[in-house]
Amino acid sequence: MKSRSISLFALALAAVIWGPGQSKAQQPGAAKPKPEMGAMILMSDGRRQRGFVQDTNDKGLLFTLVEGAPGTGYAWDTQVKAVAFDETDEIMREARAAYQQGLFEVAEKLLGNVADTYYNVAWVPNSFAAEARYYQIEALRQLGRWKEIGPLLETPTAKAIPTRLPEFFQAQFKMDQLWAQFGADQMDAIKAAVEAVQLPVVGQAKLLPSPSFKEMPLRDLVQYTFFRAKLNETAGNLDQALADYYRTFSLTFGNQKLLRDLSMKAALSIQARNPALQKEGGASPMVLRQIQSLAYLYKNSFGGGEIEEAFSAFAVKPELPKPPAPKKTEEEAKPADGAAPAAATPPADGKKEAADGKKEEPAKGKGKGKGEAPAEEAKGKGK
């Protein structure tokens, strides 16, 4: 009688967890096979059970002790606290390695295959299937394939990310939703998101060409500066757009390859259209140095010695103006220690010059006698 009651309870719980319409709503790929995953589950009372996870959703999981046997429904938190799959590392090893090496084309395919194959375990806490979908979306973002992100956000594995993956994943996952809107050309949504993270323009902030952003991680900030640059460029605010493109590739320190390259090329495109480069009599030296500096930096530091033909003429080391020689200070103008002052040149007529500038005549009479006396004295002694 007791076993019958337990069986009826399990059936009732399964009916609640997997009620009519629930499985279809949570599993758009219901026609796909659902692999049973060997796992250890931690019950809320501290007990552990080894068996097989057959399916999951946001309410609970189906679990069986015997592979292939009908599963029993268990609710999250009240009955099951955690699940540890036996083969997680083996399943994710190759995909994780490709992503960490920056092989995003390869990683996107491998991660997508994992997320699609094991979609039935997406709702397990810290689900590897949800993690695979997250990094697949990130790979698409790094590749600039933003239009492909939107459809993936509607899959069970993506819908599980906000509640089943740790806090570490959440901030960028919110940004990925903006990239999906950007890829779908939903610029009004992008504009609203950018305005929401800007500081109010009051007081001295009105003197700034663009509003400042609220304090946030650098990883988020460079994505917002790129979005705002695109919004300003579309609106024809080229100076503000140029400033934000420079912010984007400067703040990344060149480490985020896609944003770095897109921002540099967009900035070069704006600078190349500057009328000051086509002025009669020659381009503005300042404007020319600006585009040459950026084109030279991109080609030699990030472009592997190559750059688009439209910018190749500017990819030369700019000739910088020579600063004027600094004026000598009074100390520097003084002669070095020990140097004798230059002797004054005597007048041509042998006359001395007095302090007041007048020439003095040589003394007569008395001076002459004094000059002759020794000669006479010397003559007498010789005798």
PDB file of C-alpha atoms in Angstrom, residues 141-285:
ATOM      1  CA  ARG A 141      29.491  38.148 -31.222  1.00  0.00           C
ATOM      2  CA  GLN A 142      33.265  37.906 -31.612  1.00  0.00           C
ATOM      3  CA  LEU A 143      32.783  36.946 -35.259  1.00  0.00           C
ATOM      4  CA  GLY A 144      30.427  39.866 -35.934  1.00  0.00           C
ATOM      5  CA  ARG A 145      27.578  37.508 -36.859  1.00  0.00           C
ATOM      6  CA  TRP A 146      25.069  39.405 -34.740  1.00  0.00           C
ATOM      7  CA  LYS A 147      22.005  38.535 -36.810  1.00  0.00           C
ATOM      8  CA  GLU A 148      22.390  34.895 -35.782  1.00  0.00           C
ATOM      9  CA  ILE A 149      22.192  35.653 -32.056  1.00  0.00           C
ATOM     10  CA  GLY A 150      18.489  36.543 -31.940  1.00  0.00           C
ATOM     11  CA  PRO A 151      17.102  33.113 -32.923  1.00  0.00           C
ATOM     12  CA  LEU A 152      19.397  31.359 -30.426  1.00  0.00           C
ATOM     13  CA  LEU A 153      17.996  33.458 -27.577  1.00  0.00           C
ATOM     14  CA  GLU A 154      14.660  31.684 -28.083  1.00  0.00           C
ATOM     15  CA  THR A 155      16.072  28.188 -27.494  1.00  0.00           C
ATOM     16  CA  PRO A 156      15.566  26.328 -24.170  1.00  0.00           C
ATOM     17  CA  THR A 157      19.289  26.386 -23.475  1.00  0.00           C
ATOM     18  CA  ALA A 158      19.429  30.189 -23.800  1.00  0.00           C
ATOM     19  CA  LYS A 159      16.266  30.720 -21.764  1.00  0.00           C
ATOM     20  CA  ALA A 160      17.855  28.743 -18.940  1.00  0.00           C
ATOM     21  CA  ILE A 161      20.921  31.014 -18.742  1.00  0.00           C
ATOM     22  CA  PRO A 162      19.456  33.780 -16.485  1.00  0.00           C
ATOM     23  CA  THR A 163      18.457  31.342 -13.727  1.00  0.00           C
ATOM     24  CA  ARG A 164      20.754  28.362 -14.200  1.00  0.00           C
ATOM     25  CA  LEU A 165      24.195  29.899 -14.759  1.00  0.00           C
ATOM     26  CA  PRO A 166      26.165  31.841 -12.087  1.00  0.00           C
ATOM     27  CA  GLU A 167      26.382  35.634 -11.805  1.00  0.00           C
ATOM     28  CA  PHE A 168      29.609  35.666 -13.818  1.00  0.00           C
ATOM     29  CA  PHE A 169      27.641  35.037 -17.020  1.00  0.00           C
ATOM     30  CA  GLN A 170      24.762  37.454 -16.476  1.00  0.00           C
ATOM     31  CA  ALA A 171      26.192  40.894 -17.334  1.00  0.00           C
ATOM     32  CA  GLN A 172      27.567  39.838 -20.707  1.00  0.00           C
ATOM     33  CA  PHE A 173      24.442  37.822 -21.489  1.00  0.00           C
ATOM     34  CA  LYS A 174      22.438  41.051 -21.134  1.00  0.00           C
ATOM     35  CA  MET A 175      24.886  42.726 -23.511  1.00  0.00           C
ATOM     36  CA  ASP A 176      24.457  39.834 -25.942  1.00  0.00           C
ATOM     37  CA  GLN A 177      20.750  40.612 -26.087  1.00  0.00           C
ATOM     38  CA  LEU A 178      21.675  44.150 -27.183  1.00  0.00           C
ATOM     39  CA  TRP A 179      23.951  42.704 -29.860  1.00  0.00           C
ATOM     40  CA  ALA A 180      21.009  40.652 -31.105  1.00  0.00           C
ATOM     41  CA  GLN A 181      18.986  43.877 -31.407  1.00  0.00           C
ATOM     42  CA  PHE A 182      21.925  45.589 -33.093  1.00  0.00           C
ATOM     43  CA  GLY A 183      22.144  42.731 -35.571  1.00  0.00           C
ATOM     44  CA  ALA A 184      18.418  43.065 -36.248  1.00  0.00           C
ATOM     45  CA  ASP A 185      18.892  46.833 -36.831  1.00  0.00           C
ATOM     46  CA  GLN A 186      16.644  47.704 -33.887  1.00  0.00           C
ATOM     47  CA  MET A 187      18.477  50.962 -33.233  1.00  0.00           C
ATOM     48  CA  ASP A 188      15.713  52.504 -31.113  1.00  0.00           C
ATOM     49  CA  ALA A 189      16.280  49.759 -28.552  1.00  0.00           C
ATOM     50  CA  ILE A 190      20.030  50.370 -28.692  1.00  0.00           C
ATOM     51  CA  LYS A 191      19.514  54.108 -28.203  1.00  0.00           C
ATOM     52  CA  ALA A 192      17.317  53.514 -25.150  1.00  0.00           C
ATOM     53  CA  ALA A 193      19.905  51.153 -23.659  1.00  0.00           C
ATOM     54  CA  VAL A 194      22.729  53.665 -24.185  1.00  0.00           C
ATOM     55  CA  GLU A 195      20.749  56.538 -22.674  1.00  0.00           C
ATOM     56  CA  ALA A 196      19.960  54.397 -19.631  1.00  0.00           C
ATOM     57  CA  VAL A 197      23.661  54.114 -18.727  1.00  0.00           C
ATOM     58  CA  GLN A 198      24.593  57.770 -19.305  1.00  0.00           C
ATOM     59  CA  LEU A 199      24.913  60.290 -16.493  1.00  0.00           C
ATOM     60  CA  PRO A 200      22.464  63.220 -16.444  1.00  0.00           C
ATOM     61  CA  VAL A 201      23.691  66.250 -18.389  1.00  0.00           C
ATOM     62  CA  VAL A 202      23.572  68.957 -15.724  1.00  0.00           C
ATOM     63  CA  GLY A 203      25.907  71.693 -14.535  1.00  0.00           C
ATOM     64  CA  GLN A 204      29.416  71.512 -15.966  1.00  0.00           C
ATOM     65  CA  ALA A 205      28.510  68.287 -17.785  1.00  0.00           C
ATOM     66  CA  LYS A 206      26.772  70.511 -20.363  1.00  0.00           C
ATOM     67  CA  LEU A 207      30.213  71.653 -21.504  1.00  0.00           C
ATOM     68  CA  LEU A 208      31.174  68.127 -22.578  1.00  0.00           C
ATOM     69  CA  PRO A 209      30.682  67.128 -26.235  1.00  0.00           C
ATOM     70  CA  SER A 210      29.013  63.864 -25.134  1.00  0.00           C
ATOM     71  CA  PRO A 211      27.434  62.687 -21.860  1.00  0.00           C
ATOM     72  CA  SER A 212      29.605  60.651 -19.522  1.00  0.00           C
ATOM     73  CA  PHE A 213      28.762  57.034 -18.764  1.00  0.00           C
ATOM     74  CA  LYS A 214      27.908  55.632 -15.382  1.00  0.00           C
ATOM     75  CA  GLU A 215      30.606  53.621 -13.646  1.00  0.00           C
ATOM     76  CA  MET A 216      30.705  50.090 -15.030  1.00  0.00           C
ATOM     77  CA  PRO A 217      33.203  47.339 -15.899  1.00  0.00           C
ATOM     78  CA  LEU A 218      35.500  48.227 -18.789  1.00  0.00           C
ATOM     79  CA  ARG A 219      34.247  45.202 -20.716  1.00  0.00           C
ATOM     80  CA  ASP A 220      30.732  46.675 -20.745  1.00  0.00           C
ATOM     81  CA  LEU A 221      31.856  50.258 -21.312  1.00  0.00           C
ATOM     82  CA  VAL A 222      33.633  49.584 -24.608  1.00  0.00           C
ATOM     83  CA  GLN A 223      30.510  47.940 -25.989  1.00  0.00           C
ATOM     84  CA  TYR A 224      28.380  50.942 -25.032  1.00  0.00           C
ATOM     85  CA  THR A 225      30.892  53.392 -26.535  1.00  0.00           C
ATOM     86  CA  PHE A 226      30.760  51.414 -29.785  1.00  0.00           C
ATOM     87  CA  PHE A 227      26.957  51.464 -29.803  1.00  0.00           C
ATOM     88  CA  ARG A 228      26.900  55.224 -29.158  1.00  0.00           C
ATOM     89  CA  ALA A 229      29.469  55.810 -31.894  1.00  0.00           C
ATOM     90  CA  LYS A 230      27.217  53.992 -34.354  1.00  0.00           C
ATOM     91  CA  LEU A 231      24.193  56.005 -33.206  1.00  0.00           C
ATOM     92  CA  ASN A 232      26.078  59.298 -33.612  1.00  0.00           C
ATOM     93  CA  GLU A 233      27.459  58.334 -37.008  1.00  0.00           C
ATOM     94  CA  THR A 234      23.975  57.430 -38.231  1.00  0.00           C
ATOM     95  CA  ALA A 235      22.657  60.769 -36.928  1.00  0.00           C
ATOM     96  CA  GLY A 236      25.449  62.684 -38.681  1.00  0.00           C
ATOM     97  CA  ASN A 237      27.230  63.695 -35.461  1.00  0.00           C
ATOM     98  CA  LEU A 238      30.617  62.758 -36.859  1.00  0.00           C
ATOM     99  CA  ASP A 239      32.809  64.490 -34.275  1.00  0.00           C
ATOM    100  CA  GLN A 240      31.043  62.700 -31.403  1.00  0.00           C
ATOM    101  CA  ALA A 241      31.125  59.422 -33.329  1.00  0.00           C
ATOM    102  CA  LEU A 242      34.852  59.807 -33.968  1.00  0.00           C
ATOM    103  CA  ALA A 243      35.505  60.458 -30.273  1.00  0.00           C
ATOM    104  CA  ASP A 244      33.592  57.310 -29.254  1.00  0.00           C
ATOM    105  CA  TYR A 245      35.352  55.165 -31.848  1.00  0.00           C
ATOM    106  CA  TYR A 246      38.676  56.347 -30.423  1.00  0.00           C
ATOM    107  CA  ARG A 247      37.406  55.565 -26.909  1.00  0.00           C
ATOM    108  CA  THR A 248      36.431  52.069 -27.974  1.00  0.00           C
ATOM    109  CA  PHE A 249      39.744  50.912 -29.402  1.00  0.00           C
ATOM    110  CA  SER A 250      41.757  52.840 -26.803  1.00  0.00           C
ATOM    111  CA  LEU A 251      39.911  51.456 -23.781  1.00  0.00           C
ATOM    112  CA  THR A 252      40.273  47.878 -25.031  1.00  0.00           C
ATOM    113  CA  PHE A 253      44.062  48.374 -25.245  1.00  0.00           C
ATOM    114  CA  GLY A 254      43.702  46.611 -28.582  1.00  0.00           C
ATOM    115  CA  ASN A 255      42.735  43.338 -26.885  1.00  0.00           C
ATOM    116  CA  GLN A 256      39.158  42.973 -28.165  1.00  0.00           C
ATOM    117  CA  LYS A 257      39.997  42.293 -31.788  1.00  0.00           C
ATOM    118  CA  LEU A 258      36.585  42.775 -33.365  1.00  0.00           C
ATOM    119  CA  LEU A 259      35.702  46.044 -31.606  1.00  0.00           C
ATOM    120  CA  ARG A 260      39.245  47.319 -32.115  1.00  0.00           C
ATOM    121  CA  ASP A 261      39.237  46.686 -35.862  1.00  0.00           C
ATOM    122  CA  LEU A 262      35.675  47.902 -36.438  1.00  0.00           C
ATOM    123  CA  SER A 263      36.295  51.102 -34.466  1.00  0.00           C
ATOM    124  CA  MET A 264      39.597  51.893 -36.162  1.00  0.00           C
ATOM    125  CA  LYS A 265      38.182  51.353 -39.643  1.00  0.00           C
ATOM    126  CA  ALA A 266      35.068  53.393 -38.861  1.00  0.00           C
ATOM    127  CA  ALA A 267      37.239  56.235 -37.540  1.00  0.00           C
ATOM    128  CA  LEU A 268      39.427  56.115 -40.664  1.00  0.00           C
ATOM    129  CA  SER A 269      36.323  56.206 -42.846  1.00  0.00           C
ATOM    130  CA  ILE A 270      35.063  59.353 -41.100  1.00  0.00           C
ATOM    131  CA  GLN A 271      38.478  61.034 -41.285  1.00  0.00           C
ATOM    132  CA  ALA A 272      38.897  60.173 -44.975  1.00  0.00           C
ATOM    133  CA  ARG A 273      35.656  62.048 -45.731  1.00  0.00           C
ATOM    134  CA  ASN A 274      36.871  65.199 -43.991  1.00  0.00           C
ATOM    135  CA  PRO A 275      36.731  68.118 -46.487  1.00  0.00           C
ATOM    136  CA  ALA A 276      39.939  69.481 -44.957  1.00  0.00           C
ATOM    137  CA  LEU A 277      41.823  66.690 -46.742  1.00  0.00           C
ATOM    138  CA  GLN A 278      40.683  67.978 -50.151  1.00  0.00           C
ATOM    139  CA  LYS A 279      41.376  71.680 -49.607  1.00  0.00           C
ATOM    140  CA  GLU A 280      42.854  73.678 -52.468  1.00  0.00           C
ATOM    141  CA  GLY A 281      46.494  74.276 -51.838  1.00  0.00           C
ATOM    142  CA  GLY A 282      46.915  71.102 -49.817  1.00  0.00           C
ATOM    143  CA  ALA A 283      45.317  69.231 -46.964  1.00  0.00           C
ATOM    144  CA  SER A 284      45.161  70.614 -43.459  1.00  0.00           C
ATOM    145  CA  PRO A 285      48.398  69.447 -41.767  1.00  0.00           C
TER     146      PRO A 285
END
